[in-house]
Coordinates of C-alpha atoms in Angstrom, one line a residue:
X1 CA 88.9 121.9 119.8
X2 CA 90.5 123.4 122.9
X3 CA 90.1 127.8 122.1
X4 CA 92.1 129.0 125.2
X5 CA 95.5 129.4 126.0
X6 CA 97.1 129.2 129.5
X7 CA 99.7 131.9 130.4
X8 CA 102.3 129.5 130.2
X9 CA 101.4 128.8 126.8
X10 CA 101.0 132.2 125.6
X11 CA 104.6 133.8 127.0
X12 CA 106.2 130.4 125.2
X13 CA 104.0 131.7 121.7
X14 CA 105.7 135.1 123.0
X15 CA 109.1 134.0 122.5
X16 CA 108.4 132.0 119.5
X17 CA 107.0 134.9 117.6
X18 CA 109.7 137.6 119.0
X19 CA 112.4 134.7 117.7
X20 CA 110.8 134.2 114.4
X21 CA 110.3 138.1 113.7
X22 CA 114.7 138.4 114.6
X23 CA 115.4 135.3 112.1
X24 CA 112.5 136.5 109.5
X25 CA 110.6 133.6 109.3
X26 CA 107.1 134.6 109.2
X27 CA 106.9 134.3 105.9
X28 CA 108.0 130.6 106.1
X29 CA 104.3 129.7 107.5
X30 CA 102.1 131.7 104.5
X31 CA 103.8 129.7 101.5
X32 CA 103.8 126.3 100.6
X33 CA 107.7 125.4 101.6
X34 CA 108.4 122.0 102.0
X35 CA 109.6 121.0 105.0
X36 CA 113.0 120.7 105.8
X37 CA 115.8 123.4 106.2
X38 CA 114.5 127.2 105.7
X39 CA 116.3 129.9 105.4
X40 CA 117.6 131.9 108.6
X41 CA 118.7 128.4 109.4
X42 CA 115.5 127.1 111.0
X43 CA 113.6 123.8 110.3
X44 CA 109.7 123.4 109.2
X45 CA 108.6 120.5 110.9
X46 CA 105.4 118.8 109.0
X47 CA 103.2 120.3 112.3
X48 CA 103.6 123.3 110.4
X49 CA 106.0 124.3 113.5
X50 CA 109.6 126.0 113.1
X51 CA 112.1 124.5 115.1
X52 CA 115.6 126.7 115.7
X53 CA 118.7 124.1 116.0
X54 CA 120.7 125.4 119.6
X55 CA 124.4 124.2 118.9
X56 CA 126.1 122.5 116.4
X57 CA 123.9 120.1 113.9
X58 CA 124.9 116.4 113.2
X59 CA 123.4 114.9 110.2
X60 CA 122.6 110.9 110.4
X61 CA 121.3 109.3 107.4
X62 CA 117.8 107.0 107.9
X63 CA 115.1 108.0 110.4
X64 CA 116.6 108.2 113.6
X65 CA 113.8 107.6 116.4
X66 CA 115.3 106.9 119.4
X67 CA 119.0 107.4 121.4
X68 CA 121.0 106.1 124.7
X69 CA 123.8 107.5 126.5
X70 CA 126.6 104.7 127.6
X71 CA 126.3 105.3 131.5
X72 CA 129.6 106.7 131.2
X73 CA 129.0 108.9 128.1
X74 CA 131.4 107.2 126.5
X75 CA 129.2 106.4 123.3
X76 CA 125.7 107.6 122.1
X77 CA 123.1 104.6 120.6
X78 CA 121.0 105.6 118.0
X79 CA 118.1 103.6 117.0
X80 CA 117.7 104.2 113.5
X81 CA 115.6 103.2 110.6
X82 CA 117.7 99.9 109.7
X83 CA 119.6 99.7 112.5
X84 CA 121.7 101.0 115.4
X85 CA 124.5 103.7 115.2
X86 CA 126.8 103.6 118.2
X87 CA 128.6 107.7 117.8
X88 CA 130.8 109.7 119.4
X89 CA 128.8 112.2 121.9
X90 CA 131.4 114.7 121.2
X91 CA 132.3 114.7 117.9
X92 CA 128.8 113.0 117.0
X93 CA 131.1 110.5 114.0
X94 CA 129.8 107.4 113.4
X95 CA 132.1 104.7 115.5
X96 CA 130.2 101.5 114.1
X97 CA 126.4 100.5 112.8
X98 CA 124.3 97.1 114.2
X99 CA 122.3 96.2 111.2
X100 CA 118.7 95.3 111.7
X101 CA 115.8 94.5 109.6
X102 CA 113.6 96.4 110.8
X103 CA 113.4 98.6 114.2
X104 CA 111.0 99.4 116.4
X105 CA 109.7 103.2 116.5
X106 CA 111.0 103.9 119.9
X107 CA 113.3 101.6 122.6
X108 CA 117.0 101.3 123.3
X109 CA 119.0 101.3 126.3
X110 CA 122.9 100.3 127.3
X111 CA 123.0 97.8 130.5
X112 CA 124.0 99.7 133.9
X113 CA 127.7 98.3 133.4
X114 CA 127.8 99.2 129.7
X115 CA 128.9 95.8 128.1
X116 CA 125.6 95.8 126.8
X117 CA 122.7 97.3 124.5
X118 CA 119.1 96.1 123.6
X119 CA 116.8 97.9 120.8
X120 CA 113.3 97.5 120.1
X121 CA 112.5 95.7 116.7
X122 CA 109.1 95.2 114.9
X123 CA 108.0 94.6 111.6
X124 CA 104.8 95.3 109.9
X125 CA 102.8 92.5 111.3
X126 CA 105.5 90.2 113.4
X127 CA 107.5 88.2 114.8
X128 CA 109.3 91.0 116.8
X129 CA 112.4 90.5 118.8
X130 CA 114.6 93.0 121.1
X131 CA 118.1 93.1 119.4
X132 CA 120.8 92.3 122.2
X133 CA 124.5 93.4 121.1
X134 CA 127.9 93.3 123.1
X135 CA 129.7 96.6 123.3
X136 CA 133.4 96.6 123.4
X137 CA 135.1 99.2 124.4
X138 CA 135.9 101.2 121.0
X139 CA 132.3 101.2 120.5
X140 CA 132.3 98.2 117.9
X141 CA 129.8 95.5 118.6
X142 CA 130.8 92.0 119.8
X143 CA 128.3 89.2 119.7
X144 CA 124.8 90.4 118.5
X145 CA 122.1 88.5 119.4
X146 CA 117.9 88.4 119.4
X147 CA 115.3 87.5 121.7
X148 CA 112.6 86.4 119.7
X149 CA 108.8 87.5 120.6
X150 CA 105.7 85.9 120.3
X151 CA 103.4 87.3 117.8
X152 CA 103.6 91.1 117.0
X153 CA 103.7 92.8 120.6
X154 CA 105.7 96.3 119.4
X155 CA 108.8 96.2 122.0
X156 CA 108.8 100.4 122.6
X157 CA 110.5 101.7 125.5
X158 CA 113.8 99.9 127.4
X159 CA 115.0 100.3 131.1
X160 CA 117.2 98.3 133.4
X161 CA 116.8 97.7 136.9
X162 CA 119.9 98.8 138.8
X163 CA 121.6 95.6 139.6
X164 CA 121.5 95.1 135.6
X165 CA 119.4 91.9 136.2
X166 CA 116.0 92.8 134.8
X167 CA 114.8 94.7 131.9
X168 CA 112.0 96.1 131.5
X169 CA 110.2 96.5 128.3
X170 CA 107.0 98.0 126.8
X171 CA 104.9 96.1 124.6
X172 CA 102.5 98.7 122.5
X173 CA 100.0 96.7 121.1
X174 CA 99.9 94.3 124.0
X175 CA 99.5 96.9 126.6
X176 CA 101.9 95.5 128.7
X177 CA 105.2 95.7 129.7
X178 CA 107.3 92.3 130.2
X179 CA 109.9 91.9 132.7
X180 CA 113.2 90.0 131.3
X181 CA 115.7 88.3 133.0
X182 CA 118.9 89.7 131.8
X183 CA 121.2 86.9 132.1
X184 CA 118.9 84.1 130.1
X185 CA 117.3 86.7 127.8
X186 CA 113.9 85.4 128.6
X187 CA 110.7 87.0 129.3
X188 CA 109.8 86.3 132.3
X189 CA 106.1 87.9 132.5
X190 CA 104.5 90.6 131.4
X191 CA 103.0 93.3 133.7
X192 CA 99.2 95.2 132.8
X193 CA 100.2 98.7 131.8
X194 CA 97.5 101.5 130.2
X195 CA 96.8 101.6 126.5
X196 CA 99.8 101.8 124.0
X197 CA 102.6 101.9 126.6
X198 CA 105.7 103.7 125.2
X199 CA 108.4 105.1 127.9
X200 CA 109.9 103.0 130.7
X201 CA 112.1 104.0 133.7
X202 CA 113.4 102.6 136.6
X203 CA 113.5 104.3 139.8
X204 CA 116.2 103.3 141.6
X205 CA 115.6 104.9 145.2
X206 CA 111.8 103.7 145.5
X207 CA 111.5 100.9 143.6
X208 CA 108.9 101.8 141.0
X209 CA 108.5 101.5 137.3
X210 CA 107.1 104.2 135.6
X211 CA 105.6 103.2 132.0
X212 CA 104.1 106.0 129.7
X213 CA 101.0 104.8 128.3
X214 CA 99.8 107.2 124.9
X215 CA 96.3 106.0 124.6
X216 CA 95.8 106.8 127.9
X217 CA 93.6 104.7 130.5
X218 CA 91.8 101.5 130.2
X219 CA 88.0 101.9 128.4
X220 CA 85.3 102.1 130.8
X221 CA 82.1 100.4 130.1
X222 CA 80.8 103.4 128.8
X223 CA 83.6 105.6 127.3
X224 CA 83.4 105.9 123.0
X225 CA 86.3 104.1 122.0
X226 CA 87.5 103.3 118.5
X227 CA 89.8 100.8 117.4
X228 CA 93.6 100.6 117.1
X229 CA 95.9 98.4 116.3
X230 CA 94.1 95.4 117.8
X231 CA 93.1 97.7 121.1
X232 CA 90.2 100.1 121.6
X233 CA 91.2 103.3 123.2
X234 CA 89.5 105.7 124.8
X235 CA 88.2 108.7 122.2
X236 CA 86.2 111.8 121.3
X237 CA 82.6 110.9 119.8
X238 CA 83.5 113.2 116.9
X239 CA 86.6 113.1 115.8
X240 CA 87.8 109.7 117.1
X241 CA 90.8 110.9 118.4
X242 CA 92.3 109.9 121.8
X243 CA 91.2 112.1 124.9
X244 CA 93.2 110.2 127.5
X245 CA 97.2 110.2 128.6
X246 CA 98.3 108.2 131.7
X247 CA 101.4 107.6 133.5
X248 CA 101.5 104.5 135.9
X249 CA 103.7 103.8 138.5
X250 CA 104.3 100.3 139.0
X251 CA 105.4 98.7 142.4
X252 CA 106.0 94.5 141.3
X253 CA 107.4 93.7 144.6
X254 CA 103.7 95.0 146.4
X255 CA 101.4 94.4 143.4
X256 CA 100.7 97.4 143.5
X257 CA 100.1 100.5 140.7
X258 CA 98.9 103.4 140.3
X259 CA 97.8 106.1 137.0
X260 CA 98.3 109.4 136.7
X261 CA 96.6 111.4 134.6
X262 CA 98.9 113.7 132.3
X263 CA 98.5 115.5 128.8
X264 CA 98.0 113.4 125.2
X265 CA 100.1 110.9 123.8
X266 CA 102.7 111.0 126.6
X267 CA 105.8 108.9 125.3
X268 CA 109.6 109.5 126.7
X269 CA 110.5 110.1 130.2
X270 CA 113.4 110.5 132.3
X271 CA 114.3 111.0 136.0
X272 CA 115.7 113.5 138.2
X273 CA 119.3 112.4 139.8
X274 CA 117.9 112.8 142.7

């Protein structure tokens, strides 16, 4: 267990404290609340971490896990529990749900042009399948639609290439992403990512993929590792815990990759504009 603190880390702690002493908190953390809504209007989070809301709050029934902007904000996805919710970004009301079984824990995405969303689903132990739903323009769905999987891969993370002709999506217990071919909805093959790939984006100026991968690296002959959900991972001796977080950066046109180390259990991601 990590006993230092870098300055960053301490001025954020700082602020946190000098916040929590304004909305008098402290006293939140040395009972047994339960977590939820507190009062001075801040949240306990089950990490035993108070999180202030910054605007106006929108409450959505389920679990909500994941969300996607139309690329011309003119509706908010939200992957939820049982389903999609497709909302207003403004007024944040509920315009129309996409029932599902069961959804994934992370992954959804509009097509570049907007007529189109896909969302990660996965049961307990398979099949899994990407949900694939037409968008019409007062945010109702059309046709919905499935791509079926083989076996129980864990779709995660969603991203389109910028002529809306592949998709790219992370398999987590595979360790993998598979490229799709928009059009056909087929999987056309899948691509070696890390261990437990979650985030996917699409650069669009230097061609790359960049996957997220929350166990980390590929074991080494001689790294511990313990087992997870069909995959061992890289992990402390003691505690069995994961000690590794990567970031790849995939070039399919030039075979060619590359990992980044980062911090633990990296998952979303997102891009500059530039």
């Amino acid at each position: 267990m990590r006993r230092w603190l870098v300055p960053g880390s301490v001025l954020l702690l700082g602020c946190a404290a000098a916040i929590a002493v304004e909305r008098g908190v402290f006293q939140t953390l040395s009972t047994t609340a339960m977590a939820g809504l507190q009062p001075g209007g801040v949240f306990l989070v089950p990490s035993s971490q108070l999180v202030g809301p910054w605007g106006e709050l929108t409450p959505i029934e389920g679990r909500p896990v994941d969300l996607a902007f139309h690329p011309q904000k003119r509706f908010l996805a939200i992957l939820n529990s049982r389903g999609v919710l497709i909302t207003d970004p403004t007024t944040g009301a509920t315009l129309s749900t996409i029932p599902s079984s069961s959804t994934s824990y992370g992954g959804i995405a509009f097509h570049p042009e907007g007529w189109e969303l896909w969302a990660s689903e996965a049961t307990r132990n398979g099949p899994d399948s990407i949900l694939v739903a037409t968008i019409r323009t007062d945010g109702t769905p059309g046709a919905v639609r499935r791509i079926a999987l083989e076996g129980h891969p864990v779709p995660v993370g969603i991203a389109f290439s910028g002529d809306g002709e592949t998709a790219y999506v992370a398999f987590s217990r595979k360790n993998s992403v598979g490229v799709f071919d928009v059009r056909s909805r087929t999987l056309k093959f899948e691509a070696p990512a890390g261990m437990a790939p979650y985030g996917v984006a699409v650069s669009q100026k230097n061609g790359h993929i960049y996957v997220t991968n929350r166990a980390g690296r590929r074991p080494a002959p001689k790294d511990v590792v313990s087992p997870t959900s069909g995959s061992n991972v890289v992990s402390d001796p003691k505690t069995g815990a994961t000690v590794s977080g990567t970031l790849l950066a995939l070039n399919l046109d030039a075979e060619e990759f590359q990992s980044i180390r980062v911090g633990l259990a990296p998952s979303n991601l997102a891009l500059s504009p530039d």
